[in-house]
Amino acid sequence: MFRKIGIRASLKDPQSSEQSDTDNDEVSRRPQNAPRALSEPSNALLDKLPEQTGHGNHQRKTSNTGSSYPGEEATDLSTTYTPDARAFDQLGLHLVHHIQDAVCDIIFVHGLGGSAMKTWSWKRDTAQFWPAWLSDDEQLYKMRIFTFGYNSNFKGSATNLNITDFAKDLLFHLLTFSQGDSKPIGGRPIIFVAHSMGGLVVKKAYIVGKHDPEFSGIMAQVHGMLFLATPHRGSQYAKVLNNILSTAPTGAPPKAYIASLDAQSEALQDINEQFRKICHDLVLVSFWETSKISFGLAKAHIVEKESATLGYPQETSSGLNADHHTICKFQDREDHNYVIVRNTLRLWVARLKARDEAARPQAFRTTPIDIDTSFSQVTAILGIREAAEEELNLHRSHVLEGTCQWITRRRDLRAWIEGLDSPQASHVFWLVGLPATGKTVLSSVVIDHLQFLGKSCQYNFFSSGHQSKRTPAYCLRSIATQLAIADRDFRLRLSALHEETGVTFNTQNQAFKAIWEKIFEGIIFKMKFQQPLFWIFDAVDEADQYSLLVSHFTKMQPISPIGVFFASRPVKIPPLPYRNTPPITLFLAENDTYDDIRTYVQRSVETVLPDNKEIQTDVTRQILEKASGSFLWVRLALETLEHNWHTEDDIRRSLTDLPQGMENLYSRMLAKVQNQSPRLRAMAERILTWVACAWRPLSISELAVALQPDFTGFIRLEETVVEICGHFVSVHNSRVLIIHMTARDFLLKKGIERSPFINSREAHTHIAETCLRYLSSDEWRRVFKHFQRPLDISKDRKQNKLLLAEEGHPFLGYATCYWAFHLSKAHLSSQGLGDTLQEFLNGYCLSWIEAIALSQNLRYLTRSAQYLKTYAKRMSRAKGPGPFDSPISLTFFPEQLVGVIKSWANDFVRVVGKFGSNLVQCPSSIHTLVPPFCPRGSMIGETFLTNRERALTVSGLPYDGWNDCLASVSVGDDLTASKVLAADRYLLVLVGSEGSLFVWYADTCESARVIQHQEYVNLVALDNSQTLVATAGTQTYRIWDISTGDEVHRIQRSGQALTTAIAFGTKASDFLIGRDDCSITKYDLNTTDPVSTFRPTAPSTLVQNCPKAMALSPDRSKVAIAWRGKPPLVWYMSANPAQQPQQSRTTKSTDALCAPESLQWLPHGDSLLILCQSTLLVEWCLYDEEQIEHNHIQPREMAISQDGNFLLTSDHAGTMSVWMFPRLTLIYRLVNENEYIRSLTFSPDGQRFYDIRGSVCNAWEPDALVRADEDSLEDQSSVGDLSLATEPVVRSDESSQCQVTALTSESEDRYFCVGRDNGTVIIQEAFDGERIRKVYGHSSTSAVINLLWSASGRYMVSCDDSGRVIAKRLE
């Protein structure tokens, strides 16, 4: 047991009693003539305190608590001290809560005029000291809690102290802390919670400690800082306060530390500059005050929002419904502000627990998975770097206290929350409302309500102003990231998937389908969570492919209950496929939000007109009459009226002129913008151009650069933006945002009697030019040179160094990543843009590639290449008349110019494919090492290899361009491959006759392993997660772990029927086997026992023999079977086996469909491709009974990409073709010379394909397959039309030409000799590979397998694979 521990006062302060009794807490002190509102500790509390021990009275609370790790014995002892305020409010570091094996230390640091205890106590009553509440929280008790006091009192004569002195005092106490059997500080992670000036003290301590070896070890343990109304950029009231102090009757002199809080303070600027450079590894959260404090008749924020936030990439910020005084005090444990702060600390501690668990020895872990489960790894896997709380906090800030709570009291919402466990209850709640009626705010209230109830809640807000956040794939990754943070078991399984397969989901090759199957169906839906999950989706109708997202979430069948909340405009609401109850639907009516709007209006009017009740009532009434239930209209209406609160006539006139409806209000706001001076109007138009058309919201610092050189020298740009843009924009967390998606539509789209205020084409032209000019500078090579050497070797491998470069160049990241997106949407007739693009490509594109390589994310390069191609396609199409880019559709663009742009795009793609891994490791290699390896005929070769000194020269490369064949691998000369499969990380090739499955790494084509089934194998199949592979032998079916080659399941074959199909089921434990007796048997892999058998009954007139082909639909609900001489049939396996099958339509027995060769389902499962013996390809659409014949394809083998966009075929001559759905338009062809191709497949991302020829597997990556990822806003129909209008790419297959099979060189290495597979023997120059002459030849059907050149150089001996040996004297 713990012995009693005294709390020592670290420094003896002559004014400690004075500080203890002060009523001043921060700059928000009460006026001298105000009534006393703050109380001393209650006598009841003091009566309960035990006898004094050491320097302070305290009450010890000891508990035998359970461990935070499941399965461990509850052996931890904790001690919580309820201190005497008179002892604990002394200066120094005080331990409030102690526990053995704590996860972290949390240290509270007060601000100006505060104290160690009372600052954190409601009404300064230490009985309400909220940090002590954390020790009772089941998720937070595993941490030690400290509070630190320093002499920041207003009174007294200590004017020589400043923030640096307080910071050094804090460091000294951290270093010298010693109390009983408590461990020193610095052995575990540290979290700081700081109020007001305390945040500056903490930041300065971190700066000093990082650079002082004495304290650097302690500072290395700092995990995060939580700031409560910290004036990072100073406060306008600091100078006022010092003036008051100096003129007060007490004669108190000005304080140096108060002077440091001034907005113009050099000390503050120095702290911010130094802290910004060293805080990259910290988690930062900043809360600002939303309520004002009264100063006589005036009200003001002590610390404005702009000053209370840092604006750093890793910072999360939000407003709290409190003033500067109460932002650090909470009334009770249900206080909404306390819940927010507590949840933030819970999140941090959960991360630290996970990190601690991952670092524990294997013998003490609670899970057998030995992987690093750090949250940086979760970010690396899922690619979500922005905290979801940031956007939630934005919407929370719009919730007025006491409003919007009606939705949490609704019976249907409570039924949805409480009834998920019931199979009869609906798991979908749908909130429907007109635009601007407060749906997003209500969604945030529902999220807060669920979190308050302790529910596991994840959410996504679809944003029209951020292209990436509109995509279904981003939504899935965001939900998975939040769940990984909240649930340790899921985090471990996600990390295990990454370790086993190497797959990540932060690149363009991971589309919605892959994420859904691998993470949601593969992991989440198979897990048993401790409580139901709740997923909130706001503005779901704004999502790209809205129906795709909704259909998947309404059809999901998870093991654990998952509630889904949708908020949208009026849309068609689909039924729930697997439940008898429809979604719970709430249609927002004016009555629902009337009280909230009235409260909002009343409070707003009372604040401005506090003394005139009659005017208040009249204003409120008129606004409510015109509101029509629109929150946004009310807010904007009040903002437009704020400058007219002078006389009663002004108010009434303004109310009369106030337009009704959003369209009319927007028009009035726009008129205000247009009525400004010409320069301000131009400035506003430029700002609105960026806000409405940018890929994502820009920060204030980014916008300041983007507006140059036309507009410079801003004093406070954030205020200018709001002031001159007519309330169309707002600034949140230093980001400039459009107020609502309807405002964006109003600015960009044509109205009934008005043209668009912003021309979209002109806007994108300007943005593209601005970005390209910014990137076209020799400065960047010098800037990037600084980041070539690792700053921290242990963390450098995946560090985004572009973020570091952005610190001094804020616009660099945006220009680098998104210029090509704007180019693809720009005017084709802009001569200025064309010249800027040409200058960039010819002189500065390598520096741009280096910047992308610094970011460690090369997807921006391939995506930019696709946008370049889109731009080139628009140019090609503009040669003839048409509406594509009116009014310049008749403009003629030379083919040469279009070809140059396409060539640059191809070069960018090939650079990624050929040198991607090298660039990530050494970004600067793009200037010196990469160009020499590019073909001389490529744009990089022509531009950067002429008239330039080169450190490296490469000979023997093809001149005319890139080769589409990335690599070839062989299973052995004596073996014949029969099937190829592609997983995310691996390439698998089956040699059926040997029962061998060869596995290579897909990215490097290095051999990984060979899986030996040791039986003849005729079929192979991958599971949905692509971590397992099944092989069907003559006696057994075996399931293998691809990453290890281990056999994990085995099923013995029964009966004499041959296997015609195998597939994994929709559940991980299901495995389906189809046999030639037309049966499909489902097995449970956990027991390897059969679960059910489907044996369809077909008319005897149709079925006489064993089937020719069998195919199971992707969702395993249907089976297609084909026989020789009969048309294919389809059965629904969930129905009665005696059902009548669905039959393809034929007219006579000689129809091509009566001779089917193979069947393949399209990924959506609604259509079937039938390859006939005559090479006719028929697409059978089951739902509408349509059969589409594609006579122009004539395939022999075929494969479909996983996303269903492409069809790959090979004909009898070996020519491979890629066709685009839905019309099967040819986009790429690779001409072969009579080579038999046995098997084809696409890579999972659809940007590479593989073929099997004899013993060789070839990997192909044509640039025609590279397309913009789903983050693109490009209209898909337009892109499809462009593809139709473009000529297909046709190439010759160089891999089918004669290959080198033997090599030797002469003794002096001046020449070398090659033997080829066509029997020729040729001598070539060693220096440049130039061919000299053919020496002789073997038979054209034989390959030379060995060569020997005599030492004298006069004789050559060769042999071929037929056994013939030739010796030749060289002349």
PDB file of C-alpha atoms in Angstrom, residues 183-298:
ATOM      1  CA  LYS A 183       8.891   7.764 -10.376  1.00  0.00           C
ATOM      2  CA  PRO A 184      10.645  10.850 -11.787  1.00  0.00           C
ATOM      3  CA  ILE A 185       9.055  12.778 -14.619  1.00  0.00           C
ATOM      4  CA  GLY A 186      10.454  11.924 -18.035  1.00  0.00           C
ATOM      5  CA  GLY A 187      10.070   8.165 -17.983  1.00  0.00           C
ATOM      6  CA  ARG A 188       6.645   8.210 -19.628  1.00  0.00           C
ATOM      7  CA  PRO A 189       4.772  10.427 -22.137  1.00  0.00           C
ATOM      8  CA  ILE A 190       3.746  13.903 -20.965  1.00  0.00           C
ATOM      9  CA  ILE A 191       0.591  15.865 -21.775  1.00  0.00           C
ATOM     10  CA  PHE A 192       0.272  19.571 -20.940  1.00  0.00           C
ATOM     11  CA  VAL A 193      -3.064  21.299 -20.362  1.00  0.00           C
ATOM     12  CA  ALA A 194      -2.551  25.050 -20.246  1.00  0.00           C
ATOM     13  CA  HIS A 195      -4.830  28.044 -19.777  1.00  0.00           C
ATOM     14  CA  SER A 196      -4.123  31.411 -21.401  1.00  0.00           C
ATOM     15  CA  MET A 197      -0.571  32.599 -20.646  1.00  0.00           C
ATOM     16  CA  GLY A 198       0.195  29.123 -19.308  1.00  0.00           C
ATOM     17  CA  GLY A 199       0.245  27.917 -22.907  1.00  0.00           C
ATOM     18  CA  LEU A 200       3.012  30.390 -23.704  1.00  0.00           C
ATOM     19  CA  VAL A 201       4.928  29.191 -20.653  1.00  0.00           C
ATOM     20  CA  VAL A 202       4.599  25.584 -21.810  1.00  0.00           C
ATOM     21  CA  LYS A 203       5.698  26.403 -25.366  1.00  0.00           C
ATOM     22  CA  LYS A 204       8.708  28.354 -24.118  1.00  0.00           C
ATOM     23  CA  ALA A 205       9.639  25.512 -21.754  1.00  0.00           C
ATOM     24  CA  TYR A 206       9.479  23.091 -24.665  1.00  0.00           C
ATOM     25  CA  ILE A 207      11.739  25.348 -26.762  1.00  0.00           C
ATOM     26  CA  VAL A 208      14.303  25.802 -23.991  1.00  0.00           C
ATOM     27  CA  GLY A 209      14.170  22.138 -22.973  1.00  0.00           C
ATOM     28  CA  LYS A 210      14.641  20.780 -26.494  1.00  0.00           C
ATOM     29  CA  HIS A 211      17.894  22.705 -26.855  1.00  0.00           C
ATOM     30  CA  ASP A 212      19.258  22.041 -23.353  1.00  0.00           C
ATOM     31  CA  PRO A 213      20.798  18.564 -22.806  1.00  0.00           C
ATOM     32  CA  GLU A 214      19.733  18.761 -19.167  1.00  0.00           C
ATOM     33  CA  PHE A 215      16.046  18.783 -20.086  1.00  0.00           C
ATOM     34  CA  SER A 216      15.965  17.330 -23.616  1.00  0.00           C
ATOM     35  CA  GLY A 217      15.181  13.827 -22.337  1.00  0.00           C
ATOM     36  CA  ILE A 218      12.081  15.073 -20.556  1.00  0.00           C
ATOM     37  CA  MET A 219      10.942  17.158 -23.530  1.00  0.00           C
ATOM     38  CA  ALA A 220      11.366  14.140 -25.804  1.00  0.00           C
ATOM     39  CA  GLN A 221       8.514  12.538 -23.842  1.00  0.00           C
ATOM     40  CA  VAL A 222       6.045  15.355 -24.534  1.00  0.00           C
ATOM     41  CA  HIS A 223       3.178  13.836 -26.536  1.00  0.00           C
ATOM     42  CA  GLY A 224       0.704  16.682 -26.778  1.00  0.00           C
ATOM     43  CA  MET A 225      -0.415  20.114 -25.625  1.00  0.00           C
ATOM     44  CA  LEU A 226      -4.001  21.222 -25.019  1.00  0.00           C
ATOM     45  CA  PHE A 227      -4.403  25.004 -25.054  1.00  0.00           C
ATOM     46  CA  LEU A 228      -7.377  26.771 -23.493  1.00  0.00           C
ATOM     47  CA  ALA A 229      -7.679  30.358 -24.792  1.00  0.00           C
ATOM     48  CA  THR A 230      -3.919  30.775 -25.136  1.00  0.00           C
ATOM     49  CA  PRO A 231      -3.007  34.092 -26.832  1.00  0.00           C
ATOM     50  CA  HIS A 232      -0.511  32.637 -29.295  1.00  0.00           C
ATOM     51  CA  ARG A 233      -0.544  35.912 -31.206  1.00  0.00           C
ATOM     52  CA  GLY A 234      -1.156  38.146 -28.202  1.00  0.00           C
ATOM     53  CA  SER A 235      -4.114  40.113 -26.909  1.00  0.00           C
ATOM     54  CA  GLN A 236      -5.117  43.715 -27.489  1.00  0.00           C
ATOM     55  CA  TYR A 237      -5.933  44.044 -23.790  1.00  0.00           C
ATOM     56  CA  ALA A 238      -2.441  43.308 -22.457  1.00  0.00           C
ATOM     57  CA  LYS A 239      -1.235  46.901 -22.859  1.00  0.00           C
ATOM     58  CA  VAL A 240      -4.494  48.209 -21.388  1.00  0.00           C
ATOM     59  CA  LEU A 241      -4.086  46.018 -18.311  1.00  0.00           C
ATOM     60  CA  ASN A 242      -0.532  47.186 -17.677  1.00  0.00           C
ATOM     61  CA  ASN A 243      -1.650  50.810 -17.991  1.00  0.00           C
ATOM     62  CA  ILE A 244      -4.403  50.184 -15.444  1.00  0.00           C
ATOM     63  CA  LEU A 245      -1.942  48.574 -13.053  1.00  0.00           C
ATOM     64  CA  SER A 246       0.552  51.430 -13.331  1.00  0.00           C
ATOM     65  CA  THR A 247      -2.093  54.103 -12.623  1.00  0.00           C
ATOM     66  CA  ALA A 248      -3.958  52.212  -9.895  1.00  0.00           C
ATOM     67  CA  PRO A 249      -3.984  53.664  -6.345  1.00  0.00           C
ATOM     68  CA  THR A 250      -1.981  50.674  -5.132  1.00  0.00           C
ATOM     69  CA  GLY A 251       0.842  51.828  -7.350  1.00  0.00           C
ATOM     70  CA  ALA A 252       1.463  48.361  -8.785  1.00  0.00           C
ATOM     71  CA  PRO A 253       4.119  48.649 -11.497  1.00  0.00           C
ATOM     72  CA  PRO A 254       3.675  47.182 -14.992  1.00  0.00           C
ATOM     73  CA  LYS A 255       4.558  43.497 -15.379  1.00  0.00           C
ATOM     74  CA  ALA A 256       7.074  42.220 -17.923  1.00  0.00           C
ATOM     75  CA  TYR A 257       5.051  39.050 -18.489  1.00  0.00           C
ATOM     76  CA  ILE A 258       1.923  41.079 -19.197  1.00  0.00           C
ATOM     77  CA  ALA A 259       3.827  43.155 -21.715  1.00  0.00           C
ATOM     78  CA  SER A 260       4.815  39.884 -23.410  1.00  0.00           C
ATOM     79  CA  LEU A 261       1.146  39.230 -24.116  1.00  0.00           C
ATOM     80  CA  ASP A 262       0.738  42.269 -26.346  1.00  0.00           C
ATOM     81  CA  ALA A 263      -0.201  41.513 -29.945  1.00  0.00           C
ATOM     82  CA  GLN A 264       2.940  43.289 -31.161  1.00  0.00           C
ATOM     83  CA  SER A 265       5.246  41.607 -28.645  1.00  0.00           C
ATOM     84  CA  GLU A 266       8.611  40.494 -30.036  1.00  0.00           C
ATOM     85  CA  ALA A 267       8.770  37.843 -27.306  1.00  0.00           C
ATOM     86  CA  LEU A 268       5.602  36.239 -28.648  1.00  0.00           C
ATOM     87  CA  GLN A 269       6.834  36.326 -32.217  1.00  0.00           C
ATOM     88  CA  ASP A 270      10.077  34.701 -31.126  1.00  0.00           C
ATOM     89  CA  ILE A 271       8.243  31.919 -29.255  1.00  0.00           C
ATOM     90  CA  ASN A 272       5.978  31.221 -32.228  1.00  0.00           C
ATOM     91  CA  GLU A 273       8.829  31.136 -34.732  1.00  0.00           C
ATOM     92  CA  GLN A 274      10.939  28.755 -32.641  1.00  0.00           C
ATOM     93  CA  PHE A 275       8.034  26.539 -31.587  1.00  0.00           C
ATOM     94  CA  ARG A 276       6.846  26.134 -35.185  1.00  0.00           C
ATOM     95  CA  LYS A 277      10.175  24.605 -36.176  1.00  0.00           C
ATOM     96  CA  ILE A 278      10.286  21.915 -33.478  1.00  0.00           C
ATOM     97  CA  CYS A 279       6.686  20.900 -32.809  1.00  0.00           C
ATOM     98  CA  HIS A 280       6.157  18.500 -35.745  1.00  0.00           C
ATOM     99  CA  ASP A 281       5.937  15.417 -33.529  1.00  0.00           C
ATOM    100  CA  LEU A 282       3.449  16.949 -31.075  1.00  0.00           C
ATOM    101  CA  VAL A 283      -0.306  16.548 -31.018  1.00  0.00           C
ATOM    102  CA  LEU A 284      -1.836  20.008 -30.607  1.00  0.00           C
ATOM    103  CA  VAL A 285      -5.393  21.005 -29.709  1.00  0.00           C
ATOM    104  CA  SER A 286      -6.481  24.624 -29.227  1.00  0.00           C
ATOM    105  CA  PHE A 287      -9.814  25.781 -27.801  1.00  0.00           C
ATOM    106  CA  TRP A 288     -10.988  29.374 -28.063  1.00  0.00           C
ATOM    107  CA  GLU A 289     -13.603  31.318 -26.113  1.00  0.00           C
ATOM    108  CA  THR A 290     -16.923  32.013 -27.814  1.00  0.00           C
ATOM    109  CA  SER A 291     -18.523  34.157 -25.086  1.00  0.00           C
ATOM    110  CA  LYS A 292     -17.532  37.737 -24.367  1.00  0.00           C
ATOM    111  CA  ILE A 293     -16.675  39.306 -21.025  1.00  0.00           C
ATOM    112  CA  SER A 294     -18.253  42.563 -19.870  1.00  0.00           C
ATOM    113  CA  PHE A 295     -16.062  45.619 -19.335  1.00  0.00           C
ATOM    114  CA  GLY A 296     -18.530  48.117 -17.998  1.00  0.00           C
ATOM    115  CA  LEU A 297     -20.965  48.625 -20.862  1.00  0.00           C
ATOM    116  CA  ALA A 298     -18.797  46.928 -23.439  1.00  0.00           C
TER     117      ALA A 298
END
